[in-house]
Short mmCIF file of C-alpha atoms in Angstrom, two decimals:
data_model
loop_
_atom_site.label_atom_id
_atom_site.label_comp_id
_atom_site.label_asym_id
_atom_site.label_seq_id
_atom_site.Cartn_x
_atom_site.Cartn_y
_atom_site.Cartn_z
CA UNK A 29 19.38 -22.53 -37.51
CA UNK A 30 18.74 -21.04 -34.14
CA UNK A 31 15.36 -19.70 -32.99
CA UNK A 32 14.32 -17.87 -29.55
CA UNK A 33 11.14 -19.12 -28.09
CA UNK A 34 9.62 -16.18 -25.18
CA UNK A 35 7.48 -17.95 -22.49
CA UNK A 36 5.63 -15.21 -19.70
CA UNK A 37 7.18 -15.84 -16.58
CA UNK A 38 5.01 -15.65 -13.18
CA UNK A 39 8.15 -14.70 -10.27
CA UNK A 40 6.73 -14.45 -6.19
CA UNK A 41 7.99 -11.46 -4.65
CA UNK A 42 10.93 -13.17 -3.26
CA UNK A 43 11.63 -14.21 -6.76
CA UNK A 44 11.50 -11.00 -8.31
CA UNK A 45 13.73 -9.38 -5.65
CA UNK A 46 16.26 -11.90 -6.29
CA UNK A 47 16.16 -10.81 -10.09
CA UNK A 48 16.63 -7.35 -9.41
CA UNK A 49 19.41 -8.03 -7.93
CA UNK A 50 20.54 -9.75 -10.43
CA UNK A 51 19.89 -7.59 -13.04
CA UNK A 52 21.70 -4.77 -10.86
CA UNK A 53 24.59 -6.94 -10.65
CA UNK A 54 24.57 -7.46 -14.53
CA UNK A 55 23.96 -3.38 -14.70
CA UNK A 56 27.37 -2.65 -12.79
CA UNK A 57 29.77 -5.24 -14.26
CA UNK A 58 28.77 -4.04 -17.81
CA UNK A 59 29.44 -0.14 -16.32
CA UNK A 60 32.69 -1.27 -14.72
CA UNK A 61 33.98 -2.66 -17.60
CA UNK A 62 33.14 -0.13 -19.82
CA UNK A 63 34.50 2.56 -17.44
CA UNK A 64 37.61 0.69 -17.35
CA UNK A 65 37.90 0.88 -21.77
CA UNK A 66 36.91 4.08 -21.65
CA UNK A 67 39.29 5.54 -19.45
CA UNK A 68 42.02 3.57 -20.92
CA UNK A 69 40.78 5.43 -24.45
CA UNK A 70 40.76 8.79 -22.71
CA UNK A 71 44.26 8.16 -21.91
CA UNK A 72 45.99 6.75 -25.10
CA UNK A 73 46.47 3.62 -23.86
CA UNK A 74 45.71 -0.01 -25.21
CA UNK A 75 42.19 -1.95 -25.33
CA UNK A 76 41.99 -3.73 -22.42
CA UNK A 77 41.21 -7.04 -23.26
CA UNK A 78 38.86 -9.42 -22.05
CA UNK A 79 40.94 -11.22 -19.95
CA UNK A 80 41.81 -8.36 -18.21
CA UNK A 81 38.30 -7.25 -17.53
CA UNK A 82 37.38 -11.01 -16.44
CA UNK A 83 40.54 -10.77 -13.78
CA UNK A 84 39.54 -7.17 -12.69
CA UNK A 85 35.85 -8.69 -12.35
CA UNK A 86 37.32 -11.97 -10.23
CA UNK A 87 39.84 -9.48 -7.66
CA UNK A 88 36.44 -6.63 -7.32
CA UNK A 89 34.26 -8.93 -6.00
CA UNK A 90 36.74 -10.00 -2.96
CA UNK A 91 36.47 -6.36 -2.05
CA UNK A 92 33.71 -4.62 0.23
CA UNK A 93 32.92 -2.40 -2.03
CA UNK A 94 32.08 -5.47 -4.41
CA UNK A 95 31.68 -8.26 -2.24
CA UNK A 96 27.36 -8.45 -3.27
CA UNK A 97 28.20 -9.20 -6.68
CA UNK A 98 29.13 -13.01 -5.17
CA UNK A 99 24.70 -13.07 -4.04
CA UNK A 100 24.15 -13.83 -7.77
CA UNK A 101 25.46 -16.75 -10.08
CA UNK A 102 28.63 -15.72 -11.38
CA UNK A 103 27.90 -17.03 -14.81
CA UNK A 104 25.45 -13.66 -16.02
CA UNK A 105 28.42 -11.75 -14.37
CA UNK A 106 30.91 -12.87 -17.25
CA UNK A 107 27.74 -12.71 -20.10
CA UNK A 108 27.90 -9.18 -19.22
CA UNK A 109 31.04 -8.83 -20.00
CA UNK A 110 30.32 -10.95 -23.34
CA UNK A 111 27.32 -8.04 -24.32
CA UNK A 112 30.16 -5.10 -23.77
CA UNK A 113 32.16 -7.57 -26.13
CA UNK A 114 29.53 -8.05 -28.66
CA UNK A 115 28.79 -4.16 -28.29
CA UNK A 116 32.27 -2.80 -29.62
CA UNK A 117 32.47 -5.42 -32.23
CA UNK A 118 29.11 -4.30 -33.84
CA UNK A 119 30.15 -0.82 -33.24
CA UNK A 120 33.62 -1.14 -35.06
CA UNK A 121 31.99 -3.27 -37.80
CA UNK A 122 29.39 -0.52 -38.05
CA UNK A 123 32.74 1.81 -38.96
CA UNK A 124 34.31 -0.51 -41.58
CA UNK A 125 31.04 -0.86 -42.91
CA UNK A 126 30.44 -4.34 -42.50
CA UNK A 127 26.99 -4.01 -40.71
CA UNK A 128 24.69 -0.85 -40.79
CA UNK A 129 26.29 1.60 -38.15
CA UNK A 130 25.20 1.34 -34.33
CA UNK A 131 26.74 3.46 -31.40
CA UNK A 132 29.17 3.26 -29.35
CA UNK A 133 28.49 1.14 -26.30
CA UNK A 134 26.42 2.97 -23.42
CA UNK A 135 26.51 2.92 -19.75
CA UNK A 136 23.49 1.33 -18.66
CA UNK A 137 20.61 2.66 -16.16
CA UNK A 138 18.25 1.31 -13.43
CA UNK A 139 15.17 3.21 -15.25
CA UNK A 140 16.08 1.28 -19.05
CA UNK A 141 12.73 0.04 -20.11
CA UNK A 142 14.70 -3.16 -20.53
CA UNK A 143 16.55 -5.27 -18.37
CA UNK A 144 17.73 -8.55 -18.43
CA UNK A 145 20.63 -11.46 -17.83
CA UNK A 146 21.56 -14.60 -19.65
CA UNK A 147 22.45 -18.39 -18.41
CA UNK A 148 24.03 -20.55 -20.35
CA UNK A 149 24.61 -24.07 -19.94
CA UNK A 150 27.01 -24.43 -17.49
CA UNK A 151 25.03 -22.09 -15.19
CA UNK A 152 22.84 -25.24 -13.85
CA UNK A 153 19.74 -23.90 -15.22
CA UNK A 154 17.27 -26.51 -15.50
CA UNK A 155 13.51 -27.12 -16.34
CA UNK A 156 11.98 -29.34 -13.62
CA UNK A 157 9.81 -31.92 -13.65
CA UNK A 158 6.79 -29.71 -12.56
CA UNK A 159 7.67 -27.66 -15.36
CA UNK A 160 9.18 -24.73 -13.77
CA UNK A 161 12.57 -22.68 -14.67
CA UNK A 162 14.83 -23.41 -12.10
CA UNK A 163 17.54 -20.30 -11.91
CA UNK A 164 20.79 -20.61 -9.74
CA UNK A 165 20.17 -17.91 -6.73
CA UNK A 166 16.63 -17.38 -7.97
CA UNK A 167 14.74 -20.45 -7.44
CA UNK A 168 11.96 -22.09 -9.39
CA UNK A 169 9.77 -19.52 -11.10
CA UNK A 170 6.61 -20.61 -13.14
CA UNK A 171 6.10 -20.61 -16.27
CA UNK A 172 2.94 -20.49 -18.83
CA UNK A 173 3.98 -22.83 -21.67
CA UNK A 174 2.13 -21.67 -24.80
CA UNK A 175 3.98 -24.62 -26.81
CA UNK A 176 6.57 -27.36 -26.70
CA UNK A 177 10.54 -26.54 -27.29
CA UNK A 178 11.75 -28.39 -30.38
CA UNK A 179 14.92 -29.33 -28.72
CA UNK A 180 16.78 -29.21 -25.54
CA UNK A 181 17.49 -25.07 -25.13
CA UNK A 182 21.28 -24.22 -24.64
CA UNK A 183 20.62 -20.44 -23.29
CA UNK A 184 18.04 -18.69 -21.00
CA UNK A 185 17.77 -14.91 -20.72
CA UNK A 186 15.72 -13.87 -18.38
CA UNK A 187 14.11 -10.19 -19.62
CA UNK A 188 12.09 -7.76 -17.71
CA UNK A 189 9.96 -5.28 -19.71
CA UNK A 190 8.78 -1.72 -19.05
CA UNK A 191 5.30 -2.88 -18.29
CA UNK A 192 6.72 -4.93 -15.42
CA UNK A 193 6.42 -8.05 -17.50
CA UNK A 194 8.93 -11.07 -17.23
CA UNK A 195 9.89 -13.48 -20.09
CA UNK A 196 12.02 -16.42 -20.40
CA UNK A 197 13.47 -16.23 -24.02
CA UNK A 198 14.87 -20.33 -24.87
CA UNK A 199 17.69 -20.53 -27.77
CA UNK A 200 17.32 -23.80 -29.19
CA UNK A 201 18.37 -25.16 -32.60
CA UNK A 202 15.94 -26.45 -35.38
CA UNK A 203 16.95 -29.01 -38.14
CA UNK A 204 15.26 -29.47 -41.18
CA UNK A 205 12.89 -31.87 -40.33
CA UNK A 206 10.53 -28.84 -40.39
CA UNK A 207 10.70 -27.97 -44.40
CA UNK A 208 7.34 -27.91 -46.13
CA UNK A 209 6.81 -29.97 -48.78
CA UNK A 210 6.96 -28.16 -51.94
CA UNK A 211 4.10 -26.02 -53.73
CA UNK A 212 3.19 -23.97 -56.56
CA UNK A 213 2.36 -20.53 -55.92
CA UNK A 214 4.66 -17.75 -56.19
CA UNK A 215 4.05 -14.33 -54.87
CA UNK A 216 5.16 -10.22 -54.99
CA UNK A 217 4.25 -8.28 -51.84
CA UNK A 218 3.92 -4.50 -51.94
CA UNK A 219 3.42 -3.10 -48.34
CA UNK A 220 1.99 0.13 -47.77
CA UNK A 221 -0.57 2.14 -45.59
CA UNK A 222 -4.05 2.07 -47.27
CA UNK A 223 -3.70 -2.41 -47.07
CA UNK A 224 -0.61 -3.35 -45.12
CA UNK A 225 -0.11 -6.01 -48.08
CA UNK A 226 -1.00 -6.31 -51.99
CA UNK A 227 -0.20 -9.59 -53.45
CA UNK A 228 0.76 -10.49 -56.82
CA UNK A 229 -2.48 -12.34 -57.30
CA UNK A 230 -4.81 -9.80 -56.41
CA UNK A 231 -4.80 -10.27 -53.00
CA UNK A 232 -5.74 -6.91 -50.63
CA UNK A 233 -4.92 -7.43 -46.94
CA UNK A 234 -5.98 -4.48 -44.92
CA UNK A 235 -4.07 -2.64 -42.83
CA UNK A 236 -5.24 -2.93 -38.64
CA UNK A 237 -3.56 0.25 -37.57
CA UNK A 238 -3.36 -0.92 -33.86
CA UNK A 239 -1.55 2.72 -32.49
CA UNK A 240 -4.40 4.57 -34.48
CA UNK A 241 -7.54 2.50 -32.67
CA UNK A 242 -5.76 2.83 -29.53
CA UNK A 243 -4.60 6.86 -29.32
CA UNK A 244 -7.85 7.38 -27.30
CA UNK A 245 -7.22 4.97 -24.48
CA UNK A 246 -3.32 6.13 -24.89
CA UNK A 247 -4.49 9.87 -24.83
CA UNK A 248 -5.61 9.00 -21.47
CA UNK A 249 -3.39 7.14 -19.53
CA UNK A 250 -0.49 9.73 -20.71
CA UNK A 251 -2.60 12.34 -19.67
CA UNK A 252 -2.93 10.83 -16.29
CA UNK A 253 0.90 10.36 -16.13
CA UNK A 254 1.81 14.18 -16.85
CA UNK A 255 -0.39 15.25 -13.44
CA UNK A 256 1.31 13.39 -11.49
CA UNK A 257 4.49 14.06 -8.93
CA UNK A 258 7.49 13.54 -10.42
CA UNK A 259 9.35 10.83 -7.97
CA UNK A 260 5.92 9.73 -6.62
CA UNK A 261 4.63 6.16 -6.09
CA UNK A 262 1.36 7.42 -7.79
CA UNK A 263 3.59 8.52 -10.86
CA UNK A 264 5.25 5.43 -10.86
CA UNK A 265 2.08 3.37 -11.19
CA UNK A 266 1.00 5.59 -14.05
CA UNK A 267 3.81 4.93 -15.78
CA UNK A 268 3.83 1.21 -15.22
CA UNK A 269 -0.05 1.80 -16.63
CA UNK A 270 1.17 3.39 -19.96
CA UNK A 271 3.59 0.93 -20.37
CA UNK A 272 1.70 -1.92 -20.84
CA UNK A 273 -1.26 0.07 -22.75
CA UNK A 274 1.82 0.42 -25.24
CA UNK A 275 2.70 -3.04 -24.56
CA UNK A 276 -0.51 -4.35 -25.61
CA UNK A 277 -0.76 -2.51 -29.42
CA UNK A 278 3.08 -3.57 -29.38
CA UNK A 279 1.77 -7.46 -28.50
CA UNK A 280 -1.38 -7.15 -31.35
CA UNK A 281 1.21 -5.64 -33.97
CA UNK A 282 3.47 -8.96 -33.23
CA UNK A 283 0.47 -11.41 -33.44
CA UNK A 284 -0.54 -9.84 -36.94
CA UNK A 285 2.87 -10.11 -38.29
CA UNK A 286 3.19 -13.60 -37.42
CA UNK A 287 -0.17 -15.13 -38.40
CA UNK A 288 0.36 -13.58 -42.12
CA UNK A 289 4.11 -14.43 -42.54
CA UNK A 290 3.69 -17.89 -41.73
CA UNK A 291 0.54 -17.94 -44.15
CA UNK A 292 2.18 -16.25 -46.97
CA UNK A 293 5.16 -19.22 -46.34
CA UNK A 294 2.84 -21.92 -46.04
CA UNK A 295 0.87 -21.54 -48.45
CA UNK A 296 3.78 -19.73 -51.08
CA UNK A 297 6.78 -21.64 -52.48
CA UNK A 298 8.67 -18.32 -52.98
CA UNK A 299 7.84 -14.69 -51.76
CA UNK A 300 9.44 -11.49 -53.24
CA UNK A 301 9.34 -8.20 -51.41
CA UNK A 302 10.55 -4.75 -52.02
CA UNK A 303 13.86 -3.02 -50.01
CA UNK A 304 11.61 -0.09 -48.48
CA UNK A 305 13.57 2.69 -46.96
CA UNK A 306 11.55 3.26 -43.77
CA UNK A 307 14.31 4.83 -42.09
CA UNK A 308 13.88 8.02 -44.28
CA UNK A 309 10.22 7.57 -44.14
CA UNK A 310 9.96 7.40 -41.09
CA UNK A 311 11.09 11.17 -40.80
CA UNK A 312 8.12 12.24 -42.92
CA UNK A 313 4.67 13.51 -42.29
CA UNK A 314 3.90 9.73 -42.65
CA UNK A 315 5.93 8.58 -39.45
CA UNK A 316 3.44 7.51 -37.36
CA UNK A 317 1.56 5.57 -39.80
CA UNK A 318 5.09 4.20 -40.72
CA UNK A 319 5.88 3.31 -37.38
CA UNK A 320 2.37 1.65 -36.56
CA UNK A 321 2.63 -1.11 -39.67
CA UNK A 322 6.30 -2.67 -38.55
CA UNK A 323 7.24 -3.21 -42.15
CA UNK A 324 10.86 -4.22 -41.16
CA UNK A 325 9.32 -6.43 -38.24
CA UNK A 326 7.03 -8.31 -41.07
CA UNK A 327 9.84 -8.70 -43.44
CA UNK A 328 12.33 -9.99 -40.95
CA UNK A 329 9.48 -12.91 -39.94
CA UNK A 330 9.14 -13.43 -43.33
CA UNK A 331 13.15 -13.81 -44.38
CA UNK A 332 13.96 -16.53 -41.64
CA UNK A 333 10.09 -18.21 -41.71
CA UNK A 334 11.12 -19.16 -45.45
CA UNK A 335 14.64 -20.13 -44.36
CA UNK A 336 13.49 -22.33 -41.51
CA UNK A 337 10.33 -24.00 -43.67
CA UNK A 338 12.24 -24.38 -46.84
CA UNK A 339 11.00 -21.20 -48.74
CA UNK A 340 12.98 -19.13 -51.50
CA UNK A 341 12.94 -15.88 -50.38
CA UNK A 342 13.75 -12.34 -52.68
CA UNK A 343 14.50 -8.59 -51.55
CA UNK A 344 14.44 -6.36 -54.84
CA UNK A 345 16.11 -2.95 -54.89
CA UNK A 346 14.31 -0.08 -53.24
CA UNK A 347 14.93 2.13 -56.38
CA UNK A 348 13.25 -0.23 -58.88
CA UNK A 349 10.49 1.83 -60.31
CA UNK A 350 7.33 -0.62 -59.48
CA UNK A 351 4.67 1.72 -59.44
CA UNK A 352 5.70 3.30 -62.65
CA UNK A 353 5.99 0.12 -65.28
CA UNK A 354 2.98 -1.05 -67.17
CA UNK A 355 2.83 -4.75 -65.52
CA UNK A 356 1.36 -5.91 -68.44
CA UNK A 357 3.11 -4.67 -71.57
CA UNK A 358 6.46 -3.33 -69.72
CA UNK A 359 6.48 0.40 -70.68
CA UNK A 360 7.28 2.71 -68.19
CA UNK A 361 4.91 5.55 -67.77
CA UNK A 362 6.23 7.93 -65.33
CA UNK A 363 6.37 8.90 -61.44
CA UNK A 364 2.68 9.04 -60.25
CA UNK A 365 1.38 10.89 -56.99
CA UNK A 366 -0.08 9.00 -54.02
CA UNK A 367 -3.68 10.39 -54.39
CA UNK A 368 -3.50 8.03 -58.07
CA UNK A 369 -4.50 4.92 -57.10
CA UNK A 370 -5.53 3.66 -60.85
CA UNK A 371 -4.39 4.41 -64.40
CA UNK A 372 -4.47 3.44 -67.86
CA UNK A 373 -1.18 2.28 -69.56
CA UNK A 374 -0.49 4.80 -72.52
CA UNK A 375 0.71 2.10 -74.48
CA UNK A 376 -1.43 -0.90 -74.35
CA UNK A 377 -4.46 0.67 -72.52
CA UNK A 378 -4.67 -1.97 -69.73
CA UNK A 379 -6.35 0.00 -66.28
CA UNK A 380 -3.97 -0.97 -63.52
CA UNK A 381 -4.68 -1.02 -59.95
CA UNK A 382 -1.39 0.98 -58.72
CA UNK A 383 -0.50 -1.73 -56.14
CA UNK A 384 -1.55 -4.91 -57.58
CA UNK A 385 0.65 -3.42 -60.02
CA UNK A 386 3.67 -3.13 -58.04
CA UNK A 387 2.54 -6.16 -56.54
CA UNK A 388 3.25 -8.19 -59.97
CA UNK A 389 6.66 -6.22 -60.84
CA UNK A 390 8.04 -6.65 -57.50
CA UNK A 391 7.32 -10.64 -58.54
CA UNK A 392 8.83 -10.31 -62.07
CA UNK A 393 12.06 -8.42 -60.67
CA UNK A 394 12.11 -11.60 -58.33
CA UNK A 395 12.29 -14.25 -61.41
CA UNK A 396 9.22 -15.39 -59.87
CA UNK A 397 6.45 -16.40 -62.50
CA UNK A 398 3.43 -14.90 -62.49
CA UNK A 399 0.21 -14.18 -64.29
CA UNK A 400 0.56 -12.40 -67.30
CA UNK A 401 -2.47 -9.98 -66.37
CA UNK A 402 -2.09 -10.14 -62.73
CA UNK A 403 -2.55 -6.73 -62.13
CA UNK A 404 -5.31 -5.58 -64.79
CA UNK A 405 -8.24 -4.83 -63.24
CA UNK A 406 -10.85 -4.83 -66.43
CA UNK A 407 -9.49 -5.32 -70.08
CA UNK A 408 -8.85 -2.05 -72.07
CA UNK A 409 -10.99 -0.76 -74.95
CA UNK A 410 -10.80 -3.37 -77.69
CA UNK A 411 -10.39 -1.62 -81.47
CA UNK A 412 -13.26 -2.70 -83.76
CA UNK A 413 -12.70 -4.52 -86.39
CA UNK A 414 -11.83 -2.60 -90.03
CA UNK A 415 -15.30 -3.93 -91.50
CA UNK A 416 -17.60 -2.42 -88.69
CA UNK A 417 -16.08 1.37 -88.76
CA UNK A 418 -17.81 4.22 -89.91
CA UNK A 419 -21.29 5.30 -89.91
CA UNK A 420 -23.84 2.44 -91.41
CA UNK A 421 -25.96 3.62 -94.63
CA UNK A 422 -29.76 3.52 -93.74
CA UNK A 423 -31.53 0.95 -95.90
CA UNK A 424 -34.15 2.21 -98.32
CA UNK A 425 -37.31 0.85 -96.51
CA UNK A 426 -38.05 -1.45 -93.64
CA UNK A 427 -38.66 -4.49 -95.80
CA UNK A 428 -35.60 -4.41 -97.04
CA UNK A 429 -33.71 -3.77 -93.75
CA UNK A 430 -35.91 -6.75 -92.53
CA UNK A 431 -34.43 -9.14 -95.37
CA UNK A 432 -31.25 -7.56 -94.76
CA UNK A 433 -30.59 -8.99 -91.48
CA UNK A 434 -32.04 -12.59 -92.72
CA UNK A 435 -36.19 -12.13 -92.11
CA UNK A 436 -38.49 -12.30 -95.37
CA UNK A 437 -40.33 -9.24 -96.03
CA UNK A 438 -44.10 -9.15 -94.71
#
């Protein structure tokens, strides 16, 4: 499989102008080209192919009004005109419903809070010997290497952020030299807002909420941003300010995901989650809190994590009813509000802990084996035995209630 491994780039000023220029040279191929479709579109005519937009590219840049597109490596020039590729075809699969919908393609801006451009191989992108990315028309920027590259990378993109930030992100292939050896465990996650994740076996891991610690320092630096001059330096620096105070909760939210994901798969031979619709709550009273846990973010990290370590990994239905079974005895009790957070099964009297609960079915919908009482907190009332009901008969006198229980009489 193929993974992308981000290193923090460290550009000198020369350096950095060189990238904007390349990124501005990326920025008007892509809007060229998808000028050139669109007006075609507007005026019944045929998709221009490719080809065409790779010849239009080649005869634009001999003219003055194009000639600085030759200052940059011609390579990211025709990636470009791969991403307006890959753009349509996820928008038209989007229509015949092979993929969840996306829009159309955009024309891109200066001010995007990302930019970015792509070498591939036969760009002449190399890694030197000091360690440095060496980029065609760039030169050799540094890099801080937080680990070592499984294999030899066949891609570079080159991404700035809005904070101002620069990355190198490495596609490289993995084999499966890297599958765990098999264990025992099997686990149900239910994710939610209280803990960010209930396991199956009673596990409770809370929720850090990194947008809700940081709202006062946020508070702040926005507020400083909305008194400044619009088109201002000073307004510029503010926003470059807010950007990375965003960019750091953005950064902890990340780390979190990916020290628990590749616990849960290290230390779980299969992992079951539940198909959460956060698109629809995300437009509740809840969005925030929605927004701050990254459920989609964890379960992605968790889906290829098991496929690159040798992990089973299970999505159940959105609509199976996991808070409302009796994990224990199977009956289904009935929709419960949020504010219920334990009940007593009806039919076998076990007290459930709602999401250690859901927890456990989420498992069983899985296949995955699990405890049978995973999700009882404390056993139910146990009915007495058929000898020991009713009211007991006072004996007579205490001697005899004395050699009643086994104790001669004084």
């Amino acid at each position: 499989m193929q993974l992308r491994y981000s290193f923090r780039l460290y550009p000198t000023v020369i350096q950095r102008a060189a990238l904007a220029r390349a990124f501005g040279c990326a920025r008007v191929v892509f809007n060229d080209a998808l000028r050139v479709r669109e007006d075609a579109r507007a005026a019944e005519l045929g998709f221009v192919t490719s080809a065409e937009l790779s010849r239009n590219l080649t005869a634009s840049k001999k003219t003055p009004e194009r000639a600085w597109l030759g200052e940059v490596s011609a390579v990211i020039l025709q990636q470009s005109l791969r991403d307006l590729d890959t753009a349509y075809r996820n928008f038209f699969d989007g229509l015949k419903g092979k993929r969840p919908r996306v829009g159309a393609p955009r024309f891109k801006s200066k001010r995007d809070n990302r930019q970015s451009v792509r070498f591939t191989a036969n760009a002449a992108w190399r890694i030197t010997p000091g360690k440095k990315l060496r980029l065609p028309k760039v030169g050799d920027v540094p890099v801080r290497w937080s680990r070592t590259l499984p294999s030899t990378p066949s891609t570079v993109t080159v991404v700035k952020d809005a904070a101002g930030r620069y990355f190198a992100s490495f596609v490289v292939e993995t084999d499966t030299s890297e599958v765990l050896p098999e264990t025992t465990p099997e686990i149900g996650i239910d994710l939610g807002l209280g803990h960010f994740a209930v396991l199956s076996d009673g596990t409770k891991v809370d929720s850090p909420r990194f947008l809700r610690r940081a709202e006062k320092s946020l508070k702040k630096v926005q507020r400083e941003l909305s008194r400044k001059e619009k088109g201002s330096s000073n307004r510029n620096k503010a926003r470059i300010r807010v950007a990375r105070a965003h960019a750091r909760v953005a950064d902890a939210r990340r780390e979190f995901h990916h020290q628990l994901s590749t616990k849960l798969i290290r230390e779980n031979q299969a992992v079951a989650v539940e198909d959460l619709a956060v698109k629809g709550l995300a437009r509740t009273r809840l969005a925030k809190s929605v927004h701050d846990a990254g459920w989609s973010a964890f379960v992605s990290m968790l889906e290829y994590k098991a496929a690159r370590y040798g992990r089973a990994f299970h999505r159940i239905g959105r609509f199976e009813p996991t808070s409302q079974v009796c994990s224990h005895c199977g009956v289904k009790d009935g929709p419960k509000p949020l504010n219920v957070r334990m009940w007593t099964c009806g039919a076998c009297g076990t007290v459930l802990d709602r999401d250690i609960n859901a927890a456990v079915n989420v498992a069983k919908a899985a296949g995955l084996a699990v405890p049978a009482c995973g999700a009882q907190v404390r056993p139910g009332p146990v009915p007495a035995q058929r000898s020991e009901t009713g009211t007991h008969q006072e004996l007579p006198n205490a001697s005899s209630r004395w050699e009643q229980i086994g104790i001669p009489g004084l």
